Amino acid sequence: MLSKLLSLFKTFNTVSVRGATTVNKDTKEEIEIKTTKLLQDIFSSNNIKKNDILFIIFSSTEDLKSYYPASAARINLGLNNESLFSTIEPKVKNSLKLCIRVLIVFKSKIPQKDLKFIYLENAKNLRIQ
């Protein structure tokens, strides 16, 4: 029995994937639409299922005040039992504005090195810095 349980843990790795997007303006609708799209793209690109998610951290720049990105995940993707946490990015001179970032930690058979990080809209520039 114990060996079966231990073998279960060996079949999955705990991995993480990042992503980011930007909105055109600080509205509930924009934040909801862009957050949902970002998460859908990350989930499909990395074969992430809801029950594999350990937790998701959302951060947004201080100019986004209309809506929590985590709320979009709960409402539009049904992530009601997963641990979601929102925080504010530090204010850094010349940093990207109107930006939402995510860090998803989950169980996967895919090795960390093969995961696809997703950057949409103006956040694409974050990958070349």
mmCIF file of C-alpha atoms in Angstrom:
data_model
loop_
_atom_site.group_PDB
_atom_site.id
_atom_site.type_symbol
_atom_site.label_atom_id
_atom_site.label_comp_id
_atom_site.label_asym_id
_atom_site.label_seq_id
_atom_site.Cartn_x
_atom_site.Cartn_y
_atom_site.Cartn_z
ATOM 1 C CA MET A 1 0.000 0.000 0.000
ATOM 2 C CA LEU A 2 2.734 2.453 0.969
ATOM 3 C CA SER A 3 4.736 1.698 -2.173
ATOM 4 C CA LYS A 4 1.669 2.438 -4.335
ATOM 5 C CA LEU A 5 1.195 5.748 -2.571
ATOM 6 C CA LEU A 6 4.854 6.673 -2.962
ATOM 7 C CA SER A 7 4.802 5.764 -6.648
ATOM 8 C CA LEU A 8 1.909 8.180 -7.114
ATOM 9 C CA PHE A 9 4.075 11.031 -5.864
ATOM 10 C CA LYS A 10 6.910 10.040 -8.188
ATOM 11 C CA THR A 11 4.741 10.291 -11.311
ATOM 12 C CA PHE A 12 4.215 14.024 -10.855
ATOM 13 C CA ASN A 13 6.617 16.926 -10.449
ATOM 14 C CA THR A 14 5.777 20.144 -8.706
ATOM 15 C CA VAL A 15 6.444 22.794 -11.338
ATOM 16 C CA SER A 16 5.646 26.429 -11.977
ATOM 17 C CA VAL A 17 4.883 28.568 -14.976
ATOM 18 C CA ARG A 18 4.697 32.322 -15.367
ATOM 19 C CA GLY A 19 2.771 34.599 -17.626
ATOM 20 C CA ALA A 20 1.675 38.187 -18.025
ATOM 21 C CA THR A 21 -0.621 40.417 -20.005
ATOM 22 C CA THR A 22 -1.593 44.060 -20.153
ATOM 23 C CA VAL A 23 -4.909 45.853 -20.408
ATOM 24 C CA ASN A 24 -5.659 48.975 -22.410
ATOM 25 C CA LYS A 25 -7.454 50.671 -19.525
ATOM 26 C CA ASP A 26 -8.325 49.988 -15.910
ATOM 27 C CA THR A 27 -11.838 48.573 -16.126
ATOM 28 C CA LYS A 28 -13.439 45.469 -14.669
ATOM 29 C CA GLU A 29 -14.258 44.193 -18.157
ATOM 30 C CA GLU A 30 -10.704 44.603 -19.503
ATOM 31 C CA ILE A 31 -9.108 42.957 -16.471
ATOM 32 C CA GLU A 32 -11.603 40.098 -16.563
ATOM 33 C CA ILE A 33 -11.220 39.446 -20.302
ATOM 34 C CA LYS A 34 -7.408 39.688 -20.395
ATOM 35 C CA THR A 35 -6.876 37.636 -17.223
ATOM 36 C CA THR A 36 -9.187 34.891 -18.476
ATOM 37 C CA LYS A 37 -7.433 34.794 -21.869
ATOM 38 C CA LEU A 38 -3.992 34.645 -20.234
ATOM 39 C CA LEU A 39 -4.967 31.767 -17.955
ATOM 40 C CA GLN A 40 -6.691 29.841 -20.757
ATOM 41 C CA ASP A 41 -3.571 30.163 -22.921
ATOM 42 C CA ILE A 42 -1.266 29.052 -20.093
ATOM 43 C CA PHE A 43 -3.531 26.119 -19.169
ATOM 44 C CA SER A 44 -3.872 24.864 -22.757
ATOM 45 C CA SER A 45 -0.172 25.367 -23.621
ATOM 46 C CA ASN A 46 0.941 23.392 -20.568
ATOM 47 C CA ASN A 47 -1.881 20.848 -20.263
ATOM 48 C CA ILE A 48 -2.884 22.176 -16.829
ATOM 49 C CA LYS A 49 -6.066 20.771 -15.290
ATOM 50 C CA LYS A 50 -7.892 22.393 -12.376
ATOM 51 C CA ASN A 51 -7.182 19.547 -9.975
ATOM 52 C CA ASP A 52 -3.429 19.783 -10.707
ATOM 53 C CA ILE A 53 -3.204 23.378 -9.479
ATOM 54 C CA LEU A 54 -1.575 23.859 -6.093
ATOM 55 C CA PHE A 55 -1.856 27.660 -6.075
ATOM 56 C CA ILE A 56 -1.806 30.759 -8.275
ATOM 57 C CA ILE A 57 -0.301 34.116 -7.357
ATOM 58 C CA PHE A 58 -1.565 37.140 -9.268
ATOM 59 C CA SER A 59 0.198 40.472 -9.185
ATOM 60 C CA SER A 60 -0.855 43.667 -10.853
ATOM 61 C CA THR A 61 0.648 47.094 -11.220
ATOM 62 C CA GLU A 62 -0.616 49.782 -8.892
ATOM 63 C CA ASP A 63 -2.571 51.480 -11.691
ATOM 64 C CA LEU A 64 -5.054 48.575 -11.796
ATOM 65 C CA LYS A 65 -7.725 49.194 -9.181
ATOM 66 C CA SER A 66 -11.018 48.196 -10.803
ATOM 67 C CA TYR A 67 -11.002 44.429 -10.289
ATOM 68 C CA TYR A 68 -9.073 41.522 -8.810
ATOM 69 C CA PRO A 69 -7.562 39.240 -11.477
ATOM 70 C CA ALA A 70 -8.185 36.301 -9.114
ATOM 71 C CA SER A 71 -11.914 37.069 -9.267
ATOM 72 C CA ALA A 72 -11.854 36.547 -13.031
ATOM 73 C CA ALA A 73 -10.246 33.137 -12.482
ATOM 74 C CA ARG A 74 -12.890 32.159 -9.951
ATOM 75 C CA ILE A 75 -15.854 33.368 -11.976
ATOM 76 C CA ASN A 76 -14.826 32.562 -15.560
ATOM 77 C CA LEU A 77 -12.738 29.423 -15.020
ATOM 78 C CA GLY A 78 -14.438 27.970 -11.954
ATOM 79 C CA LEU A 79 -11.306 28.033 -9.789
ATOM 80 C CA ASN A 80 -13.301 28.076 -6.564
ATOM 81 C CA ASN A 81 -11.387 25.496 -4.530
ATOM 82 C CA GLU A 82 -7.867 26.402 -5.639
ATOM 83 C CA SER A 83 -5.693 28.758 -3.580
ATOM 84 C CA LEU A 84 -5.514 32.112 -5.344
ATOM 85 C CA PHE A 85 -3.639 35.129 -4.019
ATOM 86 C CA SER A 86 -3.446 38.690 -5.338
ATOM 87 C CA THR A 87 -0.771 41.264 -4.638
ATOM 88 C CA ILE A 88 0.494 44.591 -5.988
ATOM 89 C CA GLU A 89 3.742 44.891 -7.943
ATOM 90 C CA PRO A 90 6.339 47.230 -6.466
ATOM 91 C CA LYS A 91 6.415 50.672 -8.060
ATOM 92 C CA VAL A 92 9.570 50.647 -10.166
ATOM 93 C CA LYS A 93 10.683 53.541 -12.314
ATOM 94 C CA ASN A 94 9.946 52.986 -16.040
ATOM 95 C CA SER A 95 8.209 49.648 -15.432
ATOM 96 C CA LEU A 96 5.429 48.289 -17.621
ATOM 97 C CA LYS A 97 2.043 49.818 -16.778
ATOM 98 C CA LEU A 98 -1.414 48.220 -16.688
ATOM 99 C CA CYS A 99 0.167 44.787 -16.268
ATOM 100 C CA ILE A 100 -1.145 41.575 -14.715
ATOM 101 C CA ARG A 101 1.316 38.790 -13.904
ATOM 102 C CA VAL A 102 0.639 35.210 -12.780
ATOM 103 C CA LEU A 103 2.682 32.450 -11.205
ATOM 104 C CA ILE A 104 0.993 29.054 -11.324
ATOM 105 C CA VAL A 105 2.357 26.204 -9.211
ATOM 106 C CA PHE A 106 0.967 22.811 -10.157
ATOM 107 C CA LYS A 107 1.551 19.068 -10.470
ATOM 108 C CA SER A 108 2.676 17.880 -13.874
ATOM 109 C CA LYS A 109 4.324 15.046 -15.740
ATOM 110 C CA ILE A 110 5.899 17.672 -18.003
ATOM 111 C CA PRO A 111 9.431 18.596 -16.865
ATOM 112 C CA GLN A 112 9.955 22.202 -15.757
ATOM 113 C CA LYS A 113 12.308 22.882 -18.693
ATOM 114 C CA ASP A 114 9.578 22.017 -21.213
ATOM 115 C CA LEU A 115 6.880 24.337 -19.857
ATOM 116 C CA LYS A 116 5.705 27.290 -21.932
ATOM 117 C CA PHE A 117 5.564 30.709 -20.313
ATOM 118 C CA ILE A 118 2.932 32.946 -21.918
ATOM 119 C CA TYR A 119 3.266 36.707 -22.383
ATOM 120 C CA LEU A 120 0.478 38.571 -24.172
ATOM 121 C CA GLU A 121 -0.185 42.114 -25.356
ATOM 122 C CA ASN A 122 2.498 44.611 -24.212
ATOM 123 C CA ALA A 123 3.790 42.064 -21.696
ATOM 124 C CA LYS A 124 5.545 40.319 -24.612
ATOM 125 C CA ASN A 125 8.296 42.896 -24.029
ATOM 126 C CA LEU A 126 8.986 41.420 -20.587
ATOM 127 C CA ARG A 127 10.573 38.330 -22.175
ATOM 128 C CA ILE A 128 13.212 40.368 -24.039
ATOM 129 C CA GLN A 129 14.425 42.391 -21.075
#
